[in-house]
mmCIF file of C-alpha atoms in Angstrom:
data_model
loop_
_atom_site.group_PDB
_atom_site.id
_atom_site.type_symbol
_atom_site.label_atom_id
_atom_site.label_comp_id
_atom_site.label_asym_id
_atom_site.label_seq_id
_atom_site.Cartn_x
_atom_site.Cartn_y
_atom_site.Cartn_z
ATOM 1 C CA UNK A 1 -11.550 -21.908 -35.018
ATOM 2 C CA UNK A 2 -12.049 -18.400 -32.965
ATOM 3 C CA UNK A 3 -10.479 -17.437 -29.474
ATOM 4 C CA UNK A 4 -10.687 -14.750 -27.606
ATOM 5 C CA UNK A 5 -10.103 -13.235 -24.580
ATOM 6 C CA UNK A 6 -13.142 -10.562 -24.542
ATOM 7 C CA UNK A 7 -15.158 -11.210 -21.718
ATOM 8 C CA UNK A 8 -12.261 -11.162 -19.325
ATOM 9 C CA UNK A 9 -10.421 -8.564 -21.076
ATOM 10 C CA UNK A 10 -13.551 -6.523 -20.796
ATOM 11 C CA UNK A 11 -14.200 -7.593 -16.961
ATOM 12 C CA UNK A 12 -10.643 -6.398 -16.183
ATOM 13 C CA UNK A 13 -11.337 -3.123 -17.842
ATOM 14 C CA UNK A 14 -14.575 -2.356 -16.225
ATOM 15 C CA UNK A 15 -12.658 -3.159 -13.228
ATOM 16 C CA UNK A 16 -10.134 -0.730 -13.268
ATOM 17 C CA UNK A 17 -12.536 1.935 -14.149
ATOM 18 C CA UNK A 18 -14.673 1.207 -11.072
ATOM 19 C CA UNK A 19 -11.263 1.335 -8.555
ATOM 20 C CA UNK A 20 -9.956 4.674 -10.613
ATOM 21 C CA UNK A 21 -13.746 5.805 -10.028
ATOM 22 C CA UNK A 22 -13.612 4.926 -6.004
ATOM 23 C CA UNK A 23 -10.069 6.546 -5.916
ATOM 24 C CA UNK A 24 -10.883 9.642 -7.312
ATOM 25 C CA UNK A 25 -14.025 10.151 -5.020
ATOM 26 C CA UNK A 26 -11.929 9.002 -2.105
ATOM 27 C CA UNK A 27 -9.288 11.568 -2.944
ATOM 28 C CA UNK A 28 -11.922 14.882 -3.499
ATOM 29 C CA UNK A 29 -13.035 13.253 -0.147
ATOM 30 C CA UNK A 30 -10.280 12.962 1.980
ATOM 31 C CA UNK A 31 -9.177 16.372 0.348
ATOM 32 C CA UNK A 32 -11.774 17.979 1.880
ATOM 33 C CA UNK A 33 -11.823 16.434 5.674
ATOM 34 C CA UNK A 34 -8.136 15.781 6.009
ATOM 35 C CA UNK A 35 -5.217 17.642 4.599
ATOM 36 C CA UNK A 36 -2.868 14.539 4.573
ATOM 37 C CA UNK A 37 -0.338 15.229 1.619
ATOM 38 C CA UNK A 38 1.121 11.904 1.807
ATOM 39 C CA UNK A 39 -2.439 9.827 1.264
ATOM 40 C CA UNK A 40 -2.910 12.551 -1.382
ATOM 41 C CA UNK A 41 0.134 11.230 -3.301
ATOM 42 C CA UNK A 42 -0.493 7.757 -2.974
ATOM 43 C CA UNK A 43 -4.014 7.970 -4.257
ATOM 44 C CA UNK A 44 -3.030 10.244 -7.319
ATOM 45 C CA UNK A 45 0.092 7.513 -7.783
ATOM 46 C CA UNK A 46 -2.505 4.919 -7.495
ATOM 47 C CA UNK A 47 -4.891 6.261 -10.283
ATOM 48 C CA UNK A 48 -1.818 6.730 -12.535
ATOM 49 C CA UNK A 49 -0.794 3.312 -12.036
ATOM 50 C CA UNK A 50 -4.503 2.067 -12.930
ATOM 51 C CA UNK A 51 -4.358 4.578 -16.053
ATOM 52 C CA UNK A 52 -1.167 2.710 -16.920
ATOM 53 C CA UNK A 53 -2.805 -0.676 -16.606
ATOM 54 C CA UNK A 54 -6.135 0.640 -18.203
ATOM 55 C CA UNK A 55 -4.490 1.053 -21.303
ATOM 56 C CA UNK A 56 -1.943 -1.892 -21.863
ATOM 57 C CA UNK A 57 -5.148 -4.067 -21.982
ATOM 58 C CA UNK A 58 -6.040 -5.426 -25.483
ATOM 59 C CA UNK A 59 -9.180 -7.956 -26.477
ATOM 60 C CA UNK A 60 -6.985 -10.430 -28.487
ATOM 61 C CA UNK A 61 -8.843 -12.294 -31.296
ATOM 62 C CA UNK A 62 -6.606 -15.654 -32.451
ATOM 63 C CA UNK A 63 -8.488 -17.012 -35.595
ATOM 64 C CA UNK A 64 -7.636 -20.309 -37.739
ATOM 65 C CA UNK A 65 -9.560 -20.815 -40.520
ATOM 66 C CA UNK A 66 -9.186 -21.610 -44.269
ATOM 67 C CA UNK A 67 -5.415 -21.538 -44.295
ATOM 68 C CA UNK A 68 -4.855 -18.222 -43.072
ATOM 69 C CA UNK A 69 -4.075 -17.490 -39.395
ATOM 70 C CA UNK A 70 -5.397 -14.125 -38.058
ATOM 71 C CA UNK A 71 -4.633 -11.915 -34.996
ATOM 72 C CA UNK A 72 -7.101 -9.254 -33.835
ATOM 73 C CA UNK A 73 -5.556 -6.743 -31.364
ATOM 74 C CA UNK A 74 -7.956 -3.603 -29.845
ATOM 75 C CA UNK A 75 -8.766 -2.236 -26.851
ATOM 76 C CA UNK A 76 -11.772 -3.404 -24.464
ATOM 77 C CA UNK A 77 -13.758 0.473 -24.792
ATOM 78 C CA UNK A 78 -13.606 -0.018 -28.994
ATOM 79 C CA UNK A 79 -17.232 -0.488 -30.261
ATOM 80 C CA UNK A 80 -16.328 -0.745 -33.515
ATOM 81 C CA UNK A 81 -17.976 -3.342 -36.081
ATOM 82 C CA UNK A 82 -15.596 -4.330 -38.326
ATOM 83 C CA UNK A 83 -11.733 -4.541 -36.558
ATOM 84 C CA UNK A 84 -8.992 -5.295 -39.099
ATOM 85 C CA UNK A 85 -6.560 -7.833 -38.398
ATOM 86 C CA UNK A 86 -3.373 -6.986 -36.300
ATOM 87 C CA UNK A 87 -1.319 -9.562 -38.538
ATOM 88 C CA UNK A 88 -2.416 -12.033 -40.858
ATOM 89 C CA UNK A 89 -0.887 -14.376 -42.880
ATOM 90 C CA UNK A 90 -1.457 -17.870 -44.288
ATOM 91 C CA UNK A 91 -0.391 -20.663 -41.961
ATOM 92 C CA UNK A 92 2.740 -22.285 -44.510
ATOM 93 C CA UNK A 93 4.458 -19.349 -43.221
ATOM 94 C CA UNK A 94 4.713 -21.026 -39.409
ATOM 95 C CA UNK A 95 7.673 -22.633 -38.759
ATOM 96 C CA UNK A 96 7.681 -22.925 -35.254
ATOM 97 C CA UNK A 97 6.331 -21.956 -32.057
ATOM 98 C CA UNK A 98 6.474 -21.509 -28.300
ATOM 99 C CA UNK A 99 3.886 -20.962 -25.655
ATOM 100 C CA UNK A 100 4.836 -20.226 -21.840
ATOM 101 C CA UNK A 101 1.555 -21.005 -19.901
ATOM 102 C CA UNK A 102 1.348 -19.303 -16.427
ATOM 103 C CA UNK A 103 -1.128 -18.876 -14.510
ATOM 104 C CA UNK A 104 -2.213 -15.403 -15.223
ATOM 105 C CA UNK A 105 -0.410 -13.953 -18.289
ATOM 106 C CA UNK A 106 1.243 -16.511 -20.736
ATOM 107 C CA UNK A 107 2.708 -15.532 -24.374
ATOM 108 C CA UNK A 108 2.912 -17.152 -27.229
ATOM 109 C CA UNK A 109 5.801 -16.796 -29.901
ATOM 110 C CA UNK A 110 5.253 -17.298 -33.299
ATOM 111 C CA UNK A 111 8.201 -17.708 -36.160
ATOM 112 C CA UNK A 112 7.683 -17.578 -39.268
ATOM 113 C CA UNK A 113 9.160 -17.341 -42.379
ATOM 114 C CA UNK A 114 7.561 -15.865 -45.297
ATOM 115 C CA UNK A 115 8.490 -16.323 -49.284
ATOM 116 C CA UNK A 116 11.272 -14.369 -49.431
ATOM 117 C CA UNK A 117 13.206 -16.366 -46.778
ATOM 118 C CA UNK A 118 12.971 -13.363 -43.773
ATOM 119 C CA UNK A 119 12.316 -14.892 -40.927
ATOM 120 C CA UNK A 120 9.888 -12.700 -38.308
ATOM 121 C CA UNK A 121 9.136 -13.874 -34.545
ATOM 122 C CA UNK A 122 5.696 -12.855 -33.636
ATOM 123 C CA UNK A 123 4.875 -12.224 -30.175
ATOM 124 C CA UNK A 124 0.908 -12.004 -27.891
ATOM 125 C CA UNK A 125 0.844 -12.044 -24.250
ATOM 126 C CA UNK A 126 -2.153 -14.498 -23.502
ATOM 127 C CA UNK A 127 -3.718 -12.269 -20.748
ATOM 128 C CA UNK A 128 -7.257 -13.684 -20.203
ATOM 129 C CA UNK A 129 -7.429 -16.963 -21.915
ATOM 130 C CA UNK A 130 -8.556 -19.506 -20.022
ATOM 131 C CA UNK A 131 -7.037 -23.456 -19.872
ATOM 132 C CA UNK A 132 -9.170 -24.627 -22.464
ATOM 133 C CA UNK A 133 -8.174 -21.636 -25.054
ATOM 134 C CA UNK A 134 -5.025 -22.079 -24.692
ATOM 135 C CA UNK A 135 -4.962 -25.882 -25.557
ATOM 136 C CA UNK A 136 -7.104 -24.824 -28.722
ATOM 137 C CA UNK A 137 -4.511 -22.386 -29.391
ATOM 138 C CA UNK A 138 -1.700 -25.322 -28.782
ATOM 139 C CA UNK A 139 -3.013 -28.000 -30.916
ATOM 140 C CA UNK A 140 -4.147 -25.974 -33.559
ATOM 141 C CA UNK A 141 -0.613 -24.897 -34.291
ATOM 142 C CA UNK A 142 1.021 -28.475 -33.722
ATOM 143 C CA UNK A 143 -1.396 -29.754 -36.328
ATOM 144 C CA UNK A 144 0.304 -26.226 -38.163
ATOM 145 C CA UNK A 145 3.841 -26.864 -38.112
ATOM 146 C CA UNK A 146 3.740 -30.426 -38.387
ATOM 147 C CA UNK A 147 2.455 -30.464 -41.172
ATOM 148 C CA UNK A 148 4.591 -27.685 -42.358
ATOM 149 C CA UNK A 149 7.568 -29.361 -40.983
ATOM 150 C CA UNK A 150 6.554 -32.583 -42.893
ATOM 151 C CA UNK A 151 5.994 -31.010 -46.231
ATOM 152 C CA UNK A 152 7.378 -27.702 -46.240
ATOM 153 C CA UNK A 153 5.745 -25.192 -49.514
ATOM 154 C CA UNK A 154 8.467 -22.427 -48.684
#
C-alpha cells in the first residue's frame, strides 16, 4: 500500500509561487506610481512569509509493503527519479501509534522500538492527505501493532 500527498503538496506549491509572483510585480508596481513605505513593507513581509511557507512544504510518501514500512520526505520542485527513503524500517519495530486528524494538517506519531530495546517516537505532519488516506494510513497500522502487540518478535 502507497500514500501520498503529491498532487496537493504540489498544488500548494505552485500556489505560493503564483502569489510570491503577483506580489513581487505588485511591489516593482506600486514602487513606481506610489512611494508608500508602509505597503512597501508589508508586501516584502508578505513574500518572506510565502518564502517561509514555500519551503516547509514536503511531498510525503507513506509506503507498507512486504514487512517493511517506508517514509519518503522531499520537496514539491525535486524532479528526481529515484528518492531514498526518509526512514525505513520493518514494521515488528511499531509498538504503538497516534494520529490527530484535523481538518487541514494532522500528524501522526509513530513509536517504535527497535532490537536493541531504544525506543524512538517518529513524527509526519499529514499536510495534504485527504479522508480516505488517512484511514488507509489508520488501519494499516492497527492491523501493525495488533499484531505486534499479540505476538511480539522483539
Amino acid at each position: 500500500m502507497k500514500v501520498s500527498n503529491c498532487l496537493i503538496a504540489k498544488m500548494t506549491a505552485y500556489s505560493l509561487l503564483i502569489a510570491m509572483t503577483i506580489m513581487l510585480v505588485c511591489l516593482v508596481v506600486l514602487e513606481q506610481t506610489f512611494k508608500n513605505p508602509l505597503l512597501d513593507c508589508l508586501l516584502i513581509t508578505g513574500i518572506i512569509l510565502l518564502i517561509i511557507a514555500l519551503t516547509k512544504i514536503r511531498t510525503i510518501t507513506y509506503e507498507f509493503s512486504g514487512g517493511c514500512v517506508t517514509i519518503r520526505k522531499i520537496h514539491p520542485f525535486t524532479f528526481k527519479k529515484f528518492v531514498s527513503p526518509d526512514v525505513e524500517f520493518p514494521q515488528t519495530y511499531i509498538r504503538d501509534y497516534n494520529v490527530q486528524n484535523n481538518m487541514v494538517l494532522g500528524s501522526l506519531v509513530l513509536k517504535i522500538k527497535s532490537k536493541r530495546n531504544k525506543s524512538y517516537a517518529i513524527k509526519m505532519r499529514l499536510f495534504g492527505f485527504s479522508h480516505s488516506q488517512r484511514k488507509q494510513i489508520n488501519s494499516s497500522l492497527i492491523s501493525i501493532v495488533s499484531k505486534n502487540n499479540f505476538n511480539p518478535t522483539i
